[in-house]
Short mmCIF file of N, CA, C and O in Angstrom, two decimals:
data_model
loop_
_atom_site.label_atom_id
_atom_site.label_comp_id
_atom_site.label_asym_id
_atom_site.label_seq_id
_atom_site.Cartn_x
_atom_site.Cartn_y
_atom_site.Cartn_z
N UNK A 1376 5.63 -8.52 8.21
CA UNK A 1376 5.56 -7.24 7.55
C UNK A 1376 4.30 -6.52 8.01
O UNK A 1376 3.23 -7.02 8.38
N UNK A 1377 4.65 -5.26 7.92
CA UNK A 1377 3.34 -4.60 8.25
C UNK A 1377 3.29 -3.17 7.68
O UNK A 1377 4.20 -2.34 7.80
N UNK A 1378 1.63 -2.90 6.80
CA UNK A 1378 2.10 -1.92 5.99
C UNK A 1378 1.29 -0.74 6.34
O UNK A 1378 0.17 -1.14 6.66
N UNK A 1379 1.38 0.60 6.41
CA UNK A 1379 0.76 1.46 6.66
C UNK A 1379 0.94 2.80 5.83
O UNK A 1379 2.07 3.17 5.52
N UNK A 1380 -0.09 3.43 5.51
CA UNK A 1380 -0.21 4.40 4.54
C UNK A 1380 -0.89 5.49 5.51
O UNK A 1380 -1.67 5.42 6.46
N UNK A 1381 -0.09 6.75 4.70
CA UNK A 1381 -0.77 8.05 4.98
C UNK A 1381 -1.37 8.82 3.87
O UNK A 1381 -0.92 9.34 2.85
N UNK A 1382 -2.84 8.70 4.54
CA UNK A 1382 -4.02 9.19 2.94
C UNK A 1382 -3.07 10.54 2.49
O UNK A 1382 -2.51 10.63 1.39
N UNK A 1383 -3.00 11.57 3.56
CA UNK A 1383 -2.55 12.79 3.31
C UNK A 1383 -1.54 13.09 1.97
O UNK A 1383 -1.53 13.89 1.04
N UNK A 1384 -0.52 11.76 2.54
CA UNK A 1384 0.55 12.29 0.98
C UNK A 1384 0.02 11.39 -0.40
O UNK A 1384 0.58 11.37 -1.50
N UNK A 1385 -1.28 10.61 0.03
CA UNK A 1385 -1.29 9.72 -0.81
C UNK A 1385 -2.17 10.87 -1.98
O UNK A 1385 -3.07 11.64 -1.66
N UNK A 1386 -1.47 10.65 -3.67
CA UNK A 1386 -1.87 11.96 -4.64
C UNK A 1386 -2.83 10.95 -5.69
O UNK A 1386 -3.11 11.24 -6.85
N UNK A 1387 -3.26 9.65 -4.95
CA UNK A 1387 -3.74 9.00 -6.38
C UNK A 1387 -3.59 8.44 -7.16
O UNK A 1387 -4.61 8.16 -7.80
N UNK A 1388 -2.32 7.90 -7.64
CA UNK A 1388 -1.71 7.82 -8.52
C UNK A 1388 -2.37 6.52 -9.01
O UNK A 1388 -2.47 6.42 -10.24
N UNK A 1389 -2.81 5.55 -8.29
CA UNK A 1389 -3.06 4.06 -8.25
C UNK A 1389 -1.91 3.21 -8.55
O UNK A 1389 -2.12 2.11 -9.06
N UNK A 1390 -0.64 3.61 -8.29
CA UNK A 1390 0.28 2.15 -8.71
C UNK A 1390 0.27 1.02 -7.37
O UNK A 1390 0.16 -0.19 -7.60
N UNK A 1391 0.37 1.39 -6.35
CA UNK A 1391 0.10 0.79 -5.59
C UNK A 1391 -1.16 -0.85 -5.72
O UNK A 1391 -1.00 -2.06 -5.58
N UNK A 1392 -2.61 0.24 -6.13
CA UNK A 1392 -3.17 -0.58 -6.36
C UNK A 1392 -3.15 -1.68 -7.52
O UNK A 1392 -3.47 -2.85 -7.32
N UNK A 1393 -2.76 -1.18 -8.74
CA UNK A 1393 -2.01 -2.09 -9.92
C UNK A 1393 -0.86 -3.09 -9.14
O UNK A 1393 -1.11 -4.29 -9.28
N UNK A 1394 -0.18 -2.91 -8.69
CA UNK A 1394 0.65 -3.87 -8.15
C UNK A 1394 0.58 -4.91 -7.23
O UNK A 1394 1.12 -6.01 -7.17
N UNK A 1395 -0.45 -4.13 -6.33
CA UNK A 1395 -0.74 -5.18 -5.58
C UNK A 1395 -2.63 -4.86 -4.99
O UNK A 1395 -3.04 -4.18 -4.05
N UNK A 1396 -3.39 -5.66 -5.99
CA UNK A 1396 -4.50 -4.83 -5.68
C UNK A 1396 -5.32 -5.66 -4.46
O UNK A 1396 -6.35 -5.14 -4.04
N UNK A 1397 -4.80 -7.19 -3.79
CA UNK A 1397 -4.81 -7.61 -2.75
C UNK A 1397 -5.14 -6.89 -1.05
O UNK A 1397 -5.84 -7.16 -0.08
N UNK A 1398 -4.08 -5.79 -1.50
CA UNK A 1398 -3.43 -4.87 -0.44
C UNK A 1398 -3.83 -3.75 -0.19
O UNK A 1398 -3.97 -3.26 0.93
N UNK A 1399 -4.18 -2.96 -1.90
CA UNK A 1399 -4.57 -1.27 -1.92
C UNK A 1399 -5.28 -1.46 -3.07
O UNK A 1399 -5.14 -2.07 -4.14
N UNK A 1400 -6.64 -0.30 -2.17
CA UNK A 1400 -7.41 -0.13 -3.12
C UNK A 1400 -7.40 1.17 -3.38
O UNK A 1400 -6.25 1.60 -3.29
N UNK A 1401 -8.45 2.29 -3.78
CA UNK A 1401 -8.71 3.64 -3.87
C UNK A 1401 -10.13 3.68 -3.65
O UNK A 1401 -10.96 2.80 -3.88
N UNK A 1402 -10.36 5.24 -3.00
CA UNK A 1402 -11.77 5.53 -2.72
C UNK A 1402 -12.20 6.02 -4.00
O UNK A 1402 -11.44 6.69 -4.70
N UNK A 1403 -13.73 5.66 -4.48
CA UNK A 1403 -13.95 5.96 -5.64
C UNK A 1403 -14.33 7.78 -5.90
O UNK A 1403 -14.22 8.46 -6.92
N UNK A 1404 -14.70 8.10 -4.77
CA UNK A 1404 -14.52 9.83 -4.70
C UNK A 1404 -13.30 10.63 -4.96
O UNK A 1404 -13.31 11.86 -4.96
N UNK A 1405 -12.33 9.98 -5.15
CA UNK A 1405 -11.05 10.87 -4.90
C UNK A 1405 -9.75 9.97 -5.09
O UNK A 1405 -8.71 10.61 -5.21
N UNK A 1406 -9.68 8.70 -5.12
CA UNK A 1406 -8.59 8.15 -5.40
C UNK A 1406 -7.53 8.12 -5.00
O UNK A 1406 -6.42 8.05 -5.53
N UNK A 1407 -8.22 8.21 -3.11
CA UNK A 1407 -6.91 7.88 -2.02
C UNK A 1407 -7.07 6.78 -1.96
O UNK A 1407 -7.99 6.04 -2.31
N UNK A 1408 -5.85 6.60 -1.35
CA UNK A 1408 -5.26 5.09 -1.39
C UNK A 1408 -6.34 4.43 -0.04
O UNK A 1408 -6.55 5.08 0.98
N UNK A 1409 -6.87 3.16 -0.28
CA UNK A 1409 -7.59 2.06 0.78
C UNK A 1409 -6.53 1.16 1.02
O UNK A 1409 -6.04 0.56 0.06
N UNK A 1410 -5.93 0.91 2.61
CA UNK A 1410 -5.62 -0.17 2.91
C UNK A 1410 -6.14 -1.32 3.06
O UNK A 1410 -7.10 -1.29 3.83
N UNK A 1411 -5.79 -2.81 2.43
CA UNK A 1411 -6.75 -3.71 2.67
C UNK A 1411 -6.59 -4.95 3.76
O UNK A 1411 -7.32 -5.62 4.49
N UNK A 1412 -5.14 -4.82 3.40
CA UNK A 1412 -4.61 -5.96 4.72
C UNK A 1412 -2.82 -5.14 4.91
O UNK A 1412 -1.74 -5.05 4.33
N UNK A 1413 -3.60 -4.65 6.26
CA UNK A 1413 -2.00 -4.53 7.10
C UNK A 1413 -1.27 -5.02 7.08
O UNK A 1413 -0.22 -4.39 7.01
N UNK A 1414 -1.19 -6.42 7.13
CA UNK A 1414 0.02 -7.36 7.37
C UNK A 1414 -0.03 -8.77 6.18
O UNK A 1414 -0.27 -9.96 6.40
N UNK A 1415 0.29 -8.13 5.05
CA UNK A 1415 -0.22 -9.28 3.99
C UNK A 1415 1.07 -10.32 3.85
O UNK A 1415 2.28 -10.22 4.09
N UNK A 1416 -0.04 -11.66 3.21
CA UNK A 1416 1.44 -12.79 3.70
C UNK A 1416 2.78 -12.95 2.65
O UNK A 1416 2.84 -12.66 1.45
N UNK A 1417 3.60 -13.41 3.35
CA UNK A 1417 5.36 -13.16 2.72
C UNK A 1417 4.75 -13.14 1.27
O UNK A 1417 4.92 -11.97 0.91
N UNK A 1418 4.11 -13.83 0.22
CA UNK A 1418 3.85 -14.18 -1.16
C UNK A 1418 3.85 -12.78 -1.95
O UNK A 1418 4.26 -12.65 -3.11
N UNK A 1419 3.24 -11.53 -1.00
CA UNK A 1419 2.83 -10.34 -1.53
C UNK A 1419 4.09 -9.85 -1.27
O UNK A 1419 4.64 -9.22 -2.17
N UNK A 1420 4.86 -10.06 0.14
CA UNK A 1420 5.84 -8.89 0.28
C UNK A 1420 6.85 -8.01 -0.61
O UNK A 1420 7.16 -6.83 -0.44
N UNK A 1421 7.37 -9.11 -1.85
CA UNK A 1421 8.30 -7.70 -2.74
C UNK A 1421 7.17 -7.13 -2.90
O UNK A 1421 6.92 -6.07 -2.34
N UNK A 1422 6.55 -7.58 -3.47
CA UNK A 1422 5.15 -6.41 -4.28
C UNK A 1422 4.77 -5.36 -3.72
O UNK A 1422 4.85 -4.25 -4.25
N UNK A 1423 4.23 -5.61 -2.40
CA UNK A 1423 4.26 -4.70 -1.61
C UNK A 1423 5.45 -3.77 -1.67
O UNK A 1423 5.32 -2.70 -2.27
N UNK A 1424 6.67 -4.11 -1.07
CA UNK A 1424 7.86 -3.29 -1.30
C UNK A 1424 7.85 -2.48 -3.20
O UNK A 1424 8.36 -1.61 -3.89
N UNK A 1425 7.11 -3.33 -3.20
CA UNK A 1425 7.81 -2.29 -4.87
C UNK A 1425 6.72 -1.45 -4.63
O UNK A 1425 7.01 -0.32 -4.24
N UNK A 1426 5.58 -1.70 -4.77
CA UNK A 1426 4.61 -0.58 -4.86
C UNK A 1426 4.73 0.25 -3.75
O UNK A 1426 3.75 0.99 -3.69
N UNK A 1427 6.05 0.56 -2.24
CA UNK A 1427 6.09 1.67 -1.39
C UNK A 1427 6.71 2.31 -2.31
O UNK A 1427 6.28 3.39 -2.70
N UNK A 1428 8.01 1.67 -2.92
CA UNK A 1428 9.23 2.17 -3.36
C UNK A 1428 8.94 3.41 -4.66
O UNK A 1428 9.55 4.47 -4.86
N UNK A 1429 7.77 2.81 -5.41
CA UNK A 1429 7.78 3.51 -6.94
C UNK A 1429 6.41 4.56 -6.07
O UNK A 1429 6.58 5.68 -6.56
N UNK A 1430 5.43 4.62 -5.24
CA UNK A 1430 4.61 5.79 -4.86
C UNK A 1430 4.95 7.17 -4.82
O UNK A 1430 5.21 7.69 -3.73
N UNK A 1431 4.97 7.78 -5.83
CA UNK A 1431 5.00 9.06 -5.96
C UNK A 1431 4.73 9.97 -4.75
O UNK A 1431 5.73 10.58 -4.40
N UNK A 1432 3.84 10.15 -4.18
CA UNK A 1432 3.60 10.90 -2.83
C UNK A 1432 4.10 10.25 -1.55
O UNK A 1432 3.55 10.49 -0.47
N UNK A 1433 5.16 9.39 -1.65
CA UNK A 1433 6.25 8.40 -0.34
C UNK A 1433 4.96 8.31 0.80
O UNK A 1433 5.26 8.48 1.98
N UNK A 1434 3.69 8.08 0.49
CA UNK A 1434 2.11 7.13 1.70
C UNK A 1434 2.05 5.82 2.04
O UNK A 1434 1.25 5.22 2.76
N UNK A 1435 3.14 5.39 1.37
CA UNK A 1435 3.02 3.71 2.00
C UNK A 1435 4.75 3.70 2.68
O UNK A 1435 5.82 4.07 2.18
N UNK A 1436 4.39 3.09 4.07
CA UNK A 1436 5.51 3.07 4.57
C UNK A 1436 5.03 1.08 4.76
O UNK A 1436 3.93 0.53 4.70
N UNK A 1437 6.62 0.43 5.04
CA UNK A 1437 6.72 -0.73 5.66
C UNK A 1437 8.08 -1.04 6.68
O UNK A 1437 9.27 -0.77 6.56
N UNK A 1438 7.49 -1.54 7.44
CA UNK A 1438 8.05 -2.06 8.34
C UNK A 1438 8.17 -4.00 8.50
O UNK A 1438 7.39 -4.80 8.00
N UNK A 1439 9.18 -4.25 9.19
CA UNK A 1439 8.92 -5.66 9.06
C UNK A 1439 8.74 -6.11 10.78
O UNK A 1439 9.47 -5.65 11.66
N UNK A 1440 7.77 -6.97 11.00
CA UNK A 1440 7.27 -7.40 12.34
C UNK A 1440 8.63 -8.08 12.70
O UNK A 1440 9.46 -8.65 11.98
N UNK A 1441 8.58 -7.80 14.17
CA UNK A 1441 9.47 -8.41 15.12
C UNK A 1441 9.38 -9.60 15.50
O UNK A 1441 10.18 -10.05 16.32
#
């Protein structure tokens, strides 16, 4: 898996980081989303998937490695 976010649509929201706070953090100025590990291991992956799925501003995209 491999996960990548775009600050731009990212609005703050922090669910991301509640869900998986391993993965995403927020900048404390503004409360864009921090990536923490690109490629976090299978244990995180629904989580990950849930926290793209429920992001309000659609900033976390995933892909799964080849």
């Amino acid at each position: 898996m491999k996960v990548t976010v775009d600050e731009a649509k990212c609005c703050g929201a922090g669910t991301c980081v509640m869900l998986a706070p391993d993965v995403f953090d927020q900048r404390d100025d503004d409360g864009i989303v921090i990536l923490l590990d690109e490629h976090p291991g299978e244990a995180l992956h629904t989580t990950v998937r849930e926290a793209a799925s429920v992001c309000p501003g659609v900033a976390i995209s995933v892909s799964e490695d080849a």
